[in-house]
Coordinates of C-alpha atoms in Angstrom, one line a residue:
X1 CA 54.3 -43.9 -72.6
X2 CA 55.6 -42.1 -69.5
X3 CA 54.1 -38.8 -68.6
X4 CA 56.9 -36.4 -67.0
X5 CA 55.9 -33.6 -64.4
X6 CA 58.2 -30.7 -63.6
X7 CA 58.6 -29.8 -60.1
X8 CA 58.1 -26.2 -59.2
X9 CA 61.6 -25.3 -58.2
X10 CA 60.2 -23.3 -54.7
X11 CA 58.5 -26.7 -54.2
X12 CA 61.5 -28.6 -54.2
X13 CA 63.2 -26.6 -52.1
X14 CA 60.4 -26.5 -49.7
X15 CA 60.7 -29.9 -49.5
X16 CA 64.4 -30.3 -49.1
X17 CA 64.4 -28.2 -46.3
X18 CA 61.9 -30.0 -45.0
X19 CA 63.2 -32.9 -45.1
X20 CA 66.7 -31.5 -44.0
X21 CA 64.9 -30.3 -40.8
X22 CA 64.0 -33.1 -39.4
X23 CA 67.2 -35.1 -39.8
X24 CA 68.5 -32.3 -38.1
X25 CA 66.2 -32.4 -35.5
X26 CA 67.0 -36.1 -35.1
X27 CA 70.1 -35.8 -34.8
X28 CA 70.1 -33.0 -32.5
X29 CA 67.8 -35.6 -30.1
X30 CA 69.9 -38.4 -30.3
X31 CA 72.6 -36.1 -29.6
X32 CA 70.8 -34.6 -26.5
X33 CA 69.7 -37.7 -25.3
X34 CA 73.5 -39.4 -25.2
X35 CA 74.7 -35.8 -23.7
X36 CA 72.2 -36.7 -20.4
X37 CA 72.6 -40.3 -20.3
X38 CA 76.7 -39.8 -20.9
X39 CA 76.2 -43.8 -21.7
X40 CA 74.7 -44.9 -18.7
X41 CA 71.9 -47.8 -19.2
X42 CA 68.4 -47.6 -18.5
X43 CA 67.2 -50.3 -16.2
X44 CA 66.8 -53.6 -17.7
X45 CA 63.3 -55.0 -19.4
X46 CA 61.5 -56.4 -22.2
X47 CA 62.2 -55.1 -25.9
X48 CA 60.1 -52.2 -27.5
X49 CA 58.5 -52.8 -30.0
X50 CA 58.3 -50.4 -33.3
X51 CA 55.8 -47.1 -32.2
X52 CA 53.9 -48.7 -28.8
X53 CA 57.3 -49.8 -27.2
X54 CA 56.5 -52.2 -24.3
X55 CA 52.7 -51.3 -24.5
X56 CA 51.7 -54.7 -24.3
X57 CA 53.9 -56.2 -21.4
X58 CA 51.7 -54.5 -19.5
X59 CA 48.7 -56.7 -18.9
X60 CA 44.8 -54.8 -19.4
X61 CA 44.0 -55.9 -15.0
X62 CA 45.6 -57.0 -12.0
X63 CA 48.7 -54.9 -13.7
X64 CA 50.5 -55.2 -10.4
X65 CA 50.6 -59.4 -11.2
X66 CA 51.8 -58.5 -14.9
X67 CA 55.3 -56.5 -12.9
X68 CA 55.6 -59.2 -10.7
X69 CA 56.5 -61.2 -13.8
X70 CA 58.4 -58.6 -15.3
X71 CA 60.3 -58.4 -12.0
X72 CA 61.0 -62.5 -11.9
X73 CA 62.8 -61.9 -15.2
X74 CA 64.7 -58.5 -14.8
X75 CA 65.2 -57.8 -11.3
X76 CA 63.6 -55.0 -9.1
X77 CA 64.0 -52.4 -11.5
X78 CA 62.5 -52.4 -14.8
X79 CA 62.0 -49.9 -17.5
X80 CA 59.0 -49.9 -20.2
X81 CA 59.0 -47.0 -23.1
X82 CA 55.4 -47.2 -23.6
X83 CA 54.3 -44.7 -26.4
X84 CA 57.4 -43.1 -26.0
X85 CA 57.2 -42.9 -22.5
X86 CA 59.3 -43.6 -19.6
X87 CA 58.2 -45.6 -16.9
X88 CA 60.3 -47.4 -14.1
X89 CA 58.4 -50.2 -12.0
X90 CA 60.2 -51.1 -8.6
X91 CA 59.3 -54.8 -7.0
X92 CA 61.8 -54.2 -4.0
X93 CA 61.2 -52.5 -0.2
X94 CA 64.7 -50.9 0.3
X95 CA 65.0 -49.2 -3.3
X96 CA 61.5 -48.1 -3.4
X97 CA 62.4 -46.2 0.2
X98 CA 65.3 -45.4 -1.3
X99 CA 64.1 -43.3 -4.8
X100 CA 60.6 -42.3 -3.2
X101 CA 61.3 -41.5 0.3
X102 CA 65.0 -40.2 0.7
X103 CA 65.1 -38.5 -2.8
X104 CA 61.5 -37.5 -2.9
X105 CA 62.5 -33.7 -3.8
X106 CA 62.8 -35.3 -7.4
X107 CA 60.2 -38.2 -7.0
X108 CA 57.5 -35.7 -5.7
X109 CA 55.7 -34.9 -9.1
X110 CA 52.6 -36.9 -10.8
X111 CA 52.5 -37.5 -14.4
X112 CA 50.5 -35.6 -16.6
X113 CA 47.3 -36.7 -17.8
X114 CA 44.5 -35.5 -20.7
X115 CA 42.0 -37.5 -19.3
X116 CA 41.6 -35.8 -15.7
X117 CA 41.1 -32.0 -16.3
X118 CA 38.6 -33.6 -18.5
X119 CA 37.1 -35.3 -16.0
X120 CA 37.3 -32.0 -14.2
X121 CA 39.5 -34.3 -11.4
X122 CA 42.7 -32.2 -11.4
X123 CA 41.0 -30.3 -8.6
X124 CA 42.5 -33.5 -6.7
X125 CA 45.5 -32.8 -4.9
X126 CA 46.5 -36.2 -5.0
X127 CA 46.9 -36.2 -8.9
X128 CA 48.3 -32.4 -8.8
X129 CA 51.5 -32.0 -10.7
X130 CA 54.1 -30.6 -7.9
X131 CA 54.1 -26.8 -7.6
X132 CA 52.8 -23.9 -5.1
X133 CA 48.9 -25.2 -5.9
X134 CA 49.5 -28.8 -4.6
X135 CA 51.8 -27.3 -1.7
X136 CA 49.2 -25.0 -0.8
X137 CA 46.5 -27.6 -0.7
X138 CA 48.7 -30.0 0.9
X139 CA 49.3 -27.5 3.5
X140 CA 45.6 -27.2 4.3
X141 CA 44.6 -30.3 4.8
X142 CA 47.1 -31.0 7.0
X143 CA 45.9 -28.3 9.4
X144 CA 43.0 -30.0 9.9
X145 CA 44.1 -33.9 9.6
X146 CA 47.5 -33.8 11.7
X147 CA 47.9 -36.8 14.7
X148 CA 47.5 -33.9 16.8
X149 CA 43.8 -33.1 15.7
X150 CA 42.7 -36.9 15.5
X151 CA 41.3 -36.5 19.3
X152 CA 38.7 -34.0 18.4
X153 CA 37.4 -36.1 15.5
X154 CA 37.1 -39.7 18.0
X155 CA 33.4 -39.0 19.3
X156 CA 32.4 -38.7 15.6
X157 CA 33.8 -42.0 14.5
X158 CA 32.5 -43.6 17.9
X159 CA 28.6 -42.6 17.2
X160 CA 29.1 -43.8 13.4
X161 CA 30.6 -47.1 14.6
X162 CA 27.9 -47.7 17.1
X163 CA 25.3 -46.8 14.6
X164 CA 26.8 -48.9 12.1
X165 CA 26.5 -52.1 14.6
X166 CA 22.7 -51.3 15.2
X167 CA 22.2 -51.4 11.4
X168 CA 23.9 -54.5 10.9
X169 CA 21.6 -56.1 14.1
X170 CA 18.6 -55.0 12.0
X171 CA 19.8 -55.9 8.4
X172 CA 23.2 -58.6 8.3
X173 CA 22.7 -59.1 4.8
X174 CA 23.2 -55.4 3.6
X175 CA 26.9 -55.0 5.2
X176 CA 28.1 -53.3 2.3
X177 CA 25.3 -50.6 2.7
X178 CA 25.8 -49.7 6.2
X179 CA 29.7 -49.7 5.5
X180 CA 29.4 -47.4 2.9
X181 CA 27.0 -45.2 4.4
X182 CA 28.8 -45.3 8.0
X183 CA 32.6 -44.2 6.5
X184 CA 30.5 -41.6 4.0
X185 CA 28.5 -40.0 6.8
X186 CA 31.6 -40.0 9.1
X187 CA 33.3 -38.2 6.3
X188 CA 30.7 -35.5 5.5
X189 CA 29.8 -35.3 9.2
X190 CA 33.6 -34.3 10.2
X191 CA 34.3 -32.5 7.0
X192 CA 31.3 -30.6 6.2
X193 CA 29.2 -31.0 9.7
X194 CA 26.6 -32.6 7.7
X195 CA 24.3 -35.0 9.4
X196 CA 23.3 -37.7 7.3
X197 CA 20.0 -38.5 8.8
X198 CA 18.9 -34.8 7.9
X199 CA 20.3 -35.1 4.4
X200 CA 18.7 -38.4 4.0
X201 CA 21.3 -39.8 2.2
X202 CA 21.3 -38.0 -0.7
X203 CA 24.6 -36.5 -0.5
X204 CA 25.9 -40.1 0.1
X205 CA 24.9 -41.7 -3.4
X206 CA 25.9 -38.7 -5.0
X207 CA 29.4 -38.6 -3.8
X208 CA 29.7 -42.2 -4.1
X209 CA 28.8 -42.0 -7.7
X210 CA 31.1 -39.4 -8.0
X211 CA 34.4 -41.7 -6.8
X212 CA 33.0 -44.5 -9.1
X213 CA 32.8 -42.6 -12.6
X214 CA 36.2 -41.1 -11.9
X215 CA 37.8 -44.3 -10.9
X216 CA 36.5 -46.2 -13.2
X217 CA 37.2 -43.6 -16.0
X218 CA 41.1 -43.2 -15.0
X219 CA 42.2 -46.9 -15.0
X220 CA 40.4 -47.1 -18.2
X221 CA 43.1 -47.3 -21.5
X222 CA 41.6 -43.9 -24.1
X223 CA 42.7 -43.3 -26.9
X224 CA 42.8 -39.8 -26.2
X225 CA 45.6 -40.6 -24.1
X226 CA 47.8 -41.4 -27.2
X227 CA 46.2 -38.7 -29.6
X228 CA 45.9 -35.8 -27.3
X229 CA 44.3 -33.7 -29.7
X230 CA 41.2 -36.0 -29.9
X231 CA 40.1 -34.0 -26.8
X232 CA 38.7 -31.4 -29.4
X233 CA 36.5 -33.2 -30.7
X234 CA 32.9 -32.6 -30.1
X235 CA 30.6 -35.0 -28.7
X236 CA 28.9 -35.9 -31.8
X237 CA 31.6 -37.1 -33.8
X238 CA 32.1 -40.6 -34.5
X239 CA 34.6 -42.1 -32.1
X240 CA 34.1 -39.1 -29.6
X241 CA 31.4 -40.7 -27.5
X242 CA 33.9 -40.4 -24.1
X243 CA 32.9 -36.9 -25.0
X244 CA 30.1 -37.6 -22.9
X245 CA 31.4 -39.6 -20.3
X246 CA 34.0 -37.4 -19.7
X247 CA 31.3 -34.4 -19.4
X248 CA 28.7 -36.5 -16.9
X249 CA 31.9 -37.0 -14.9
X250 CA 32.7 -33.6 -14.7
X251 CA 29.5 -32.4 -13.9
X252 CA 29.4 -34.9 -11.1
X253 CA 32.9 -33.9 -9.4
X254 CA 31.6 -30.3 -9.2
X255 CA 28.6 -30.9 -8.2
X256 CA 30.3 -32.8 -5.7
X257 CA 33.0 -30.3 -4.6
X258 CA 30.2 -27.5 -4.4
X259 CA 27.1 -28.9 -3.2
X260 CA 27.8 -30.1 0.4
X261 CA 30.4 -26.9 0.6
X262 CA 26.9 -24.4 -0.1
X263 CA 25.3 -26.5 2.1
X264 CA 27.8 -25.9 5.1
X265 CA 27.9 -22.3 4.4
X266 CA 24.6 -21.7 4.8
X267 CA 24.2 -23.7 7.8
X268 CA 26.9 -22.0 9.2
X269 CA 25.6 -18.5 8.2
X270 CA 21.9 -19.9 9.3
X271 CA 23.3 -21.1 12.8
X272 CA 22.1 -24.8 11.8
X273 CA 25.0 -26.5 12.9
X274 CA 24.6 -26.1 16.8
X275 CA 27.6 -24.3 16.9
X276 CA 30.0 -27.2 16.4
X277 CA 32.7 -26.8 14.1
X278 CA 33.8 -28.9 11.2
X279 CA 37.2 -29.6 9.2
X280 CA 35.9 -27.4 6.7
X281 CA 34.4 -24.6 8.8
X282 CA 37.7 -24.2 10.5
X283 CA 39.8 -23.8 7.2
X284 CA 37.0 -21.1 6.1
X285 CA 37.5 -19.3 9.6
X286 CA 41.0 -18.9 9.1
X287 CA 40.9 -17.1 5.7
X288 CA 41.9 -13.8 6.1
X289 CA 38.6 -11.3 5.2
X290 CA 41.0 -8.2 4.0
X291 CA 42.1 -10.0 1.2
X292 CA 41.2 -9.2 -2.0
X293 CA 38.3 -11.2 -3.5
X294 CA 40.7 -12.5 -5.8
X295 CA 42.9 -14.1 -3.0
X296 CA 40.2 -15.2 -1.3
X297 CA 38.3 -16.8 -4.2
X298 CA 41.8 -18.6 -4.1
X299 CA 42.1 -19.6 -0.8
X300 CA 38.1 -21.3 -0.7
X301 CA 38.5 -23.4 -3.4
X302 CA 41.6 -25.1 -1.6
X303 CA 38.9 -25.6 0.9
X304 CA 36.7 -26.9 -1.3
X305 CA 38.9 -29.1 -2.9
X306 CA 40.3 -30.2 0.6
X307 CA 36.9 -31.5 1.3
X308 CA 36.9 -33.6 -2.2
X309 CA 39.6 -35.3 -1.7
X310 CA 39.1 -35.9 1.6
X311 CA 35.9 -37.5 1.2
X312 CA 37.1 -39.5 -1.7
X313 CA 39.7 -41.3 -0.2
X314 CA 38.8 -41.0 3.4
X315 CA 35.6 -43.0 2.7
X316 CA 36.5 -45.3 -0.2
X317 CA 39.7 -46.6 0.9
X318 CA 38.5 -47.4 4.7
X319 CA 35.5 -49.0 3.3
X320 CA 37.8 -51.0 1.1
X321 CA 39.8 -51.8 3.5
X322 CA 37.1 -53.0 5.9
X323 CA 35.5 -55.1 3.2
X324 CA 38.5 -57.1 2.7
X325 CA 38.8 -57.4 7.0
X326 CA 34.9 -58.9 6.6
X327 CA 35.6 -61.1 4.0
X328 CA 38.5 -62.7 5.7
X329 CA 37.4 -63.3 8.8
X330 CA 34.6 -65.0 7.3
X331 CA 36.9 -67.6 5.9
X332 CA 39.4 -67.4 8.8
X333 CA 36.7 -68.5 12.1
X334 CA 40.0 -68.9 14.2
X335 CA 41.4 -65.2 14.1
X336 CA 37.7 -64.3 15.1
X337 CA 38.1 -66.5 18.2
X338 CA 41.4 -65.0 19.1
X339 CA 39.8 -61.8 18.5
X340 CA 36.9 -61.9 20.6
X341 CA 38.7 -63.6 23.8
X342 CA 41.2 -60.7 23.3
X343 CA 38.2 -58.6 23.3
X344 CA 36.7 -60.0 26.6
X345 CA 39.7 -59.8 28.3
X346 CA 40.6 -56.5 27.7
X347 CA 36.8 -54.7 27.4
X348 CA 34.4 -57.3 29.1
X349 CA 30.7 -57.7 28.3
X350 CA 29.2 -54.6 30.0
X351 CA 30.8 -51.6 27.3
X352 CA 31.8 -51.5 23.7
X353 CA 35.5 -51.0 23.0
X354 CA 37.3 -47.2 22.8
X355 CA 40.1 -45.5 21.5
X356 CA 41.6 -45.9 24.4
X357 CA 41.8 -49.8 24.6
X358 CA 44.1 -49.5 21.7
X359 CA 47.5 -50.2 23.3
X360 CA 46.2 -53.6 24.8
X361 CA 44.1 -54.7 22.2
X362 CA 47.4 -56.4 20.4
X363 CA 45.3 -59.0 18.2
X364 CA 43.1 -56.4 16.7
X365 CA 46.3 -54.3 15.7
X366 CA 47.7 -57.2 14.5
X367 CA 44.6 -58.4 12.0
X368 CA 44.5 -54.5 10.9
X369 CA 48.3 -54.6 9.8
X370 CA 47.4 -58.1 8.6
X371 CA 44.9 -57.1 5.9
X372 CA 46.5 -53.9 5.3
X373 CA 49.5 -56.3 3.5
X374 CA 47.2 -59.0 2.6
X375 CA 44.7 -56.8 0.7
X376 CA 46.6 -54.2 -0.2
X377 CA 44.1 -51.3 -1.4
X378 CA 46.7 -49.2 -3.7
X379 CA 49.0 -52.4 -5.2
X380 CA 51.0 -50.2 -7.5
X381 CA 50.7 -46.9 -5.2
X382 CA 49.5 -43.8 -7.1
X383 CA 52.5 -43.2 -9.1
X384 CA 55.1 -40.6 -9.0
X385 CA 57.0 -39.0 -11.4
X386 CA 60.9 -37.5 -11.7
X387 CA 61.6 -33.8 -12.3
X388 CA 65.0 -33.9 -13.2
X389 CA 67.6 -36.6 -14.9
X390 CA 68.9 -39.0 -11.9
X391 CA 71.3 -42.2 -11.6
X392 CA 69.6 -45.1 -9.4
X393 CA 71.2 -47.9 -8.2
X394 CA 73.5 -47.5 -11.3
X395 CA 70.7 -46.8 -13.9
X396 CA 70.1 -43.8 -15.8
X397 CA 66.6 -42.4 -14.7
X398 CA 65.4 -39.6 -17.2
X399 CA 63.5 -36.7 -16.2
X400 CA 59.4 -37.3 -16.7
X401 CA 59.6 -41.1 -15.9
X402 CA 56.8 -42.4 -14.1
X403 CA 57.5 -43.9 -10.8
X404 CA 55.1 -47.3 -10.1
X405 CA 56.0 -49.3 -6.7
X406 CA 54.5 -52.4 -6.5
X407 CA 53.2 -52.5 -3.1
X408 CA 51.5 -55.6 -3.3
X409 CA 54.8 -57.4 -4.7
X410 CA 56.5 -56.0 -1.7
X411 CA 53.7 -56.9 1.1
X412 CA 53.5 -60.2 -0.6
X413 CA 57.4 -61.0 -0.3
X414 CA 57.8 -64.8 0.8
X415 CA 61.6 -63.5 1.9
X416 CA 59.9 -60.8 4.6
X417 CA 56.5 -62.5 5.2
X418 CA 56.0 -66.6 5.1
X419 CA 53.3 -67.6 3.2
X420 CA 52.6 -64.6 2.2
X421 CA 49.1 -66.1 0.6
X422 CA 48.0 -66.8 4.3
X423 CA 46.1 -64.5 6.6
X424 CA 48.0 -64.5 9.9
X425 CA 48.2 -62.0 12.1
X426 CA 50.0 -63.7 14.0
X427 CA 53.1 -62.9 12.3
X428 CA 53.3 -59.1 13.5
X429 CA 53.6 -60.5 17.2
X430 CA 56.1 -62.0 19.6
X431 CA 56.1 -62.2 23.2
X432 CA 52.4 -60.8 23.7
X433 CA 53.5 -57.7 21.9
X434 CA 53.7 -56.4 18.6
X435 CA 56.9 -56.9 16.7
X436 CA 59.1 -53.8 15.5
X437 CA 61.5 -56.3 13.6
X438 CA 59.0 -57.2 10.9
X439 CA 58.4 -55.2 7.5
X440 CA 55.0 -52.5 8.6
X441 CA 52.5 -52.3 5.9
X442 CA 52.3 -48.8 7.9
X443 CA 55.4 -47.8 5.5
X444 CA 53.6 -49.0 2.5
X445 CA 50.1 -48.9 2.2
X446 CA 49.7 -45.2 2.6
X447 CA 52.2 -44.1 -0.3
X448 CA 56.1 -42.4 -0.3
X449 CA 57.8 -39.2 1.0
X450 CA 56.3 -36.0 0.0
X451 CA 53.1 -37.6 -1.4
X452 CA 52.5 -39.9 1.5
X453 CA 48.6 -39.8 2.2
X454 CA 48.3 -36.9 4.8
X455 CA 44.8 -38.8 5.9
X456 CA 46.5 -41.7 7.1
X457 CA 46.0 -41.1 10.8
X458 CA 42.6 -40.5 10.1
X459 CA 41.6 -43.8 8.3
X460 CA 43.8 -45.9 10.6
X461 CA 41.6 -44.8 13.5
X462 CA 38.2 -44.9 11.7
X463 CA 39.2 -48.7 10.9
X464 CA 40.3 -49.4 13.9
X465 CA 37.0 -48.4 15.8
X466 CA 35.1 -49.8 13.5
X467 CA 36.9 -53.2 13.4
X468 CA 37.2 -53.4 17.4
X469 CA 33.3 -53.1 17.3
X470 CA 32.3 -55.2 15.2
X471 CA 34.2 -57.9 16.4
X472 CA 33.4 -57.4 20.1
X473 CA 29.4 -58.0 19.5
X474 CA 29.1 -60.2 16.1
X475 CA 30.1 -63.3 14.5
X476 CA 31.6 -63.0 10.8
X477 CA 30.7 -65.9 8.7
X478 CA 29.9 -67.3 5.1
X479 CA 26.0 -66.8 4.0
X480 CA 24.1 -69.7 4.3
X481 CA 21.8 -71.9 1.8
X482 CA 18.2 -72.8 2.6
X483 CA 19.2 -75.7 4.3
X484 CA 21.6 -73.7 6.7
X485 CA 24.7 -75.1 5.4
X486 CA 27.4 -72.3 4.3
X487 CA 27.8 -71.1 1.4
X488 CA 31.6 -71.1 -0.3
X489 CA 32.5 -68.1 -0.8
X490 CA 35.8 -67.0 -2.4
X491 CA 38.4 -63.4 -2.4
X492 CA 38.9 -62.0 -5.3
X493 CA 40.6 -58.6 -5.4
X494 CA 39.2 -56.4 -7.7
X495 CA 41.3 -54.2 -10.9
X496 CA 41.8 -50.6 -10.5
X497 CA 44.0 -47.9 -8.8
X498 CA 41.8 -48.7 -5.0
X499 CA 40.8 -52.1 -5.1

């Protein structure tokens, strides 16, 4: 026995048109999309699957390994639809130059992300979307951070350095510590005019913490990321814990952003800081007081968030950097001899080496480039994204496609750099000097055209004071076991976005 039910004639039509929409709306995309790729290709890759598209040729760590592969089967461009997304990945020197550097007026945007106003990170200009906010920040720090106003900041990085080789004298064993604290109180001393010793360290953990919980929350996978509207879900919910992650994070970035900015004020309004002025200090003096509140309210939270970012990659990415230099050179016992007779010869025994040995010191340039391409801190770069439709290299590129350049496939080239797997400084230097003709990590390392790092001169000296130093007075080598004999120790380059 069947049992027939009559459809409400409104509901049927409801339905039809329904259902009439969004063929048409379909079709309408399809259409749209052939209009802007007038039957140009994509770049090659791997097949989408139904929904998640190439969601899984992307490997969960070491992602820049998982393109390398990709690139060994397609070429140096490759395109993934992950989610529905556009993403390009480039394995190649010349055409990342090319679409990053020399059409950066289209490559100069970031892609959009739920996860990092949660976080309360967008106050980052490095993850800004392109606009007037990012180009005013941008325009800030580079006030204070041009080659020009390096000098001013030399005797700060000296004292650290030298203070930094005293603590290693007492305690060896803790050279992460004193790394860490020596690149974070240079940073806070020349941003904020802070002096470490007087805030005790404090400031330091909290910072650091700060640059952990945000790293380690963006190169996480959420699902809020594919379900945007997850991100109204309260904290108690069932599946909503990153809720609370996501608020502890927050909390910590503004507590970062405001705390050592209060604390600046009101030594500068108190006369605490002796009169000298810092990176910070000198943005504030150059906000014009007739402004209305509103403008001006504008113009010191750029200055606050100048001295966020600065701080977070100023600090993290030298101390990486550095890490990787230690670790080597403890595996490597001849480039430390080279180094130190260079060393001798150029500083003696009687004096410490200065900013103004550079030029002659040619081995300790060479060992910086060196682990600059051999441990390549940002191995995908911090990607970009398109703002309008573009052809590259005969491929369609759509607008909103995420940019990646694998650096580390680039500085590990076996066509550009033999061996690439080997640590050899010597490789940037011919004839005593170093060598223009091979590739510079300089043009890699630090990211592309309009969203190249603007504290690039600033780390490059910081690490090169620090490096000179330490390798002038100390021997690098493996711990040892009880009975003296070395331990083995191996390199392993950590996942994330600095590494």
């Amino acid at each position: 026995m069947y049992t027939s039910i009559a459809l409400n004639p409104i509901s049927s039509l409801v339905a039809i048109l329904a259902v009439a929409y969004l063929v048409l709306s379909y079709v309408r995309s399809v259409i749209s999309w052939r209009t802007r790729q007038r039957g140009r290709p994509l770049p090659p890759g791997p097949a989408p699957l139904p929904i998640i598209g190439n969601l899984l040729a992307i490997p969960e760590t070491k992602k820049w390994l998982g393109f390398q592969d990709l690139f060994s089967k397609y070429g140096n461009i490759v395109y993934l639809n992950v989610l529905g997304n556009h993403v390009v990945a480039i394995g190649d020197a010349d055409l990342a130059r090319e679409l990053l550097e020399k059409r950066s007026a289209n490559t100069c945007d970031r892609p959009s992300s739920v996860v990092i106003p949660l976080i309360g990170n967008d106050v980052s200009f490095s993850v800004m979307p392109y606009g007037q906010w990012w180009r005013d920040h941008r325009r800030a720090f580079w006030q204070v951070f041009h080659p020009g106003a390096m000098r001013s900041y030399r005797d700060t990085e000296r004292a650290f350095a030298h203070d930094f080789l005293r603590n290693l004298l007492a305690s060896p064993g803790n050279i992460e510590k004193h790394s860490r604290y020596m690149f974070a109180g240079t940073m806070l001393k020349i941003l904020y005019g802070l002096d470490v010793q007087k805030e005790e360290g404090e400031l330091i953990n909290t910072l650091h913490e700060t640059v952990s919980c945000t790293t380690s929350v963006m190169i996480e996978k959420h699902a809020v990321d594919v379900f945007p509207a997850l991100r109204h879900l309260p904290a108690w919910v069932p599946g909503a814990g990153f809720q609370r992650v996501f608020a502890e994070c927050k909390a910590a970035v503004a507590y970062a952003k405001e705390m050592p900015f209060a604390r600046m004020k009101a030594f500068l309004s108190g006369g605490e800081l002796g009169g000298t002025s810092s990176a910070l200090s000198v943005l504030l003096s150059r906000i014009d007081d007739t402004v209305d509140s509103r403008e001006h309210a504008y113009a010191e939270d750029i200055v606050k968030n100048v001295g966020l970012v600065a701080f977070e990659a100023g600090a993290d990415t030298s101390f990486s950097i550095s890490q990787a230099i230690f670790v080597v050179i403890s595996l490597h016992p001849e480039v430390l001899k080279k180094a130190q007779v260079e060393l001798d010869t150029v500083v003696g025994p009687h004096r410490l080496p200065d900013f103004e040995d550079r030029d002659a010191l040619v081995y300790i340039n060479a060992i910086i480039k060196e682990a600059l391409r051999w441990h390549v801190v940002t191995p995908l770069s911090v990607p970009h994204c398109t703002l309008e439709d573009d052809v590259f290299n005969g491929y369609f590129i759509p607008a909103g496609t995420t940019v990646l350049a694998n650096v580390w496939a680039m500085l590990h080239d076996p066509a550009v750099y033999e061996d690439p797997e080997e640590f050899r400084p010597e490789r940037f230097i011919r004839d005593g000097v170093l060598d223009p003709t091979v590739r510079d990590p300089y043009l890699f390392a630090f990211g592309y055209g309009r969203r190249i790092c603007p504290g690039r001169h600033f780390a490059d000296e910081a690490l090169y004071i620090t490096i000179a130093s330490v390798l002038h007075v100390f021997d690098i080598g493996p711990p040892l076991d009880e009975g003296g004999q070395p331990i083995p120790i191996k390199y392993e380059q950590t996942d994330g976005l600095i590494t």
